[in-house]
C-alpha angles and dihedrals in degrees: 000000000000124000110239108263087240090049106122082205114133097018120117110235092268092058090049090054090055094049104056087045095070087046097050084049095047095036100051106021118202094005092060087201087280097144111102099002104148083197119020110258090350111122111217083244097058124124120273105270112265084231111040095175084068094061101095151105127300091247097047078056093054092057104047082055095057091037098053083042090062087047093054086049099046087049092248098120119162118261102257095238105185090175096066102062100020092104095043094045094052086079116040140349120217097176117188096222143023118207131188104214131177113256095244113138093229086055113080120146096194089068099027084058100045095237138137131217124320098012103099123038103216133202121185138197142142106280100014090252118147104249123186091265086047092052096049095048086051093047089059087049095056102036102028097037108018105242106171101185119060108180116184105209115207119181156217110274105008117201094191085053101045082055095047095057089047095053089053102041106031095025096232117175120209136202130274123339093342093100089073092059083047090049096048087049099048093089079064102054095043093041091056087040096121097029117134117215126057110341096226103041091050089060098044093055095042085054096059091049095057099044093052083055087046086059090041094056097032108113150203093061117352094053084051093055095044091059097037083060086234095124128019122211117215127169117216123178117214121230107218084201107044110022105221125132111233111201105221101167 
């Protein structure tokens, strides 16, 4: 006999997650069954976490950031050991963070902060900006597994920035779909217009700051959670030199 179409039979816990995910969205609209939840989209049945150490505040969070950060930077970075959580891992993910990060190849939070798989759950785009697809995706972190800490991580020497600024002020058109990356980033560049200090890092930094307001501010789900105190929203800018992490937001 056939399983019913809405049977989570068969599907591995992730899946499951997913799953009721799309219900609770579809089931409950705007308010996205937010109201009561202990851990955003977890049900008090579900399996045990395949990382329990991941399983803590936003501003714990916050802290082994910072702290794995200092260790990257000191030259004392965990072993990657793939072998230890592979099994666990198979089933499930209940990363700690999620960071949106550039898309620059020197920039890669795993190793800055010092972390192994499926601890961090990592976006990525030129110019570390939240687009529609990375909101989502966020959205999905905080409310399906329960991530309480979202850092978006700027850096030293931004391409995506440097063109930015040359697409505002000298009007410069690039190829392609590149434009779009120079356009996200232009509230950065007029809003740092008068700014003493270096041109580029001003801006880098300025656009951190508004897209961790962006995420402050974005319903139906994130903004919720925000003011539920469920998830907090910080801003940190990389130092290809140096290493280090600088919170700016």
């Amino acid at each position: 006999m056939c399983q019913p179409c809405d049977s989570d039979s068969g599907l591995s816990s992730e899946a499951q997650r997913k799953r009721h995910f799309l219900k609770a969205i579809s089931a409950t609209g705007i308010g996205l069954g937010l109201a009561g939840m202990t851990l955003p989209g977890v049900a008090a049945d579900s399996p045990p976490p395949p990382k329990p150490e991941n399983v803590i505040s936003a501003e714990a969070a916050l802290a082994r950031l910072v702290a794995g950060n200092q260790r990257y930077i000191n030259g004392q970075s965990t072993v990657f050991d793939f072998l230890r959580d592979r099994a666990a891992l198979a089933g499930g993910q209940n990363p700690y963070a999620s960071i949106v990060s550039c898309a620059d190849a020197r920039v890669v939070p795993e190793l800055c902060f010092d972390e192994q798989r499926g601890d961090l759950f990592v976006t990525r785009v030129a110019g570390n900006y939240v687009t529609p697809d990375i909101l989502s995706s966020l959205e999905f972190a905080a409310l399906v597994l329960g991530v309480p800490l979202i850092m978006v991580l700027g850096h030293q020497h931004c391409g995506a920035v440097v063109a930015s600024v040359a697409a505002v002020e000298n009007h410069e058109q690039f190829p392609g779909h590149i434009q779009t990356v120079t356009t996200a980033l232009a509230p950065a560049v007029r809003a740092t217009k008068k700014d003493t200090g270096d041109r580029i890092d001003n801006v880098i930094r300025k656009n951190v700051i508004l897209n961790v307001e962006r995420l402050k501010q974005a319903a139906p789900v994130i903004s919720k959670l925000v003011a539920e105190k469920k998830v907090k929203i910080v801003g940190g800018v990389y130092n290809l030199e140096t290493g280090k992490v600088e919170l700016v937001a």
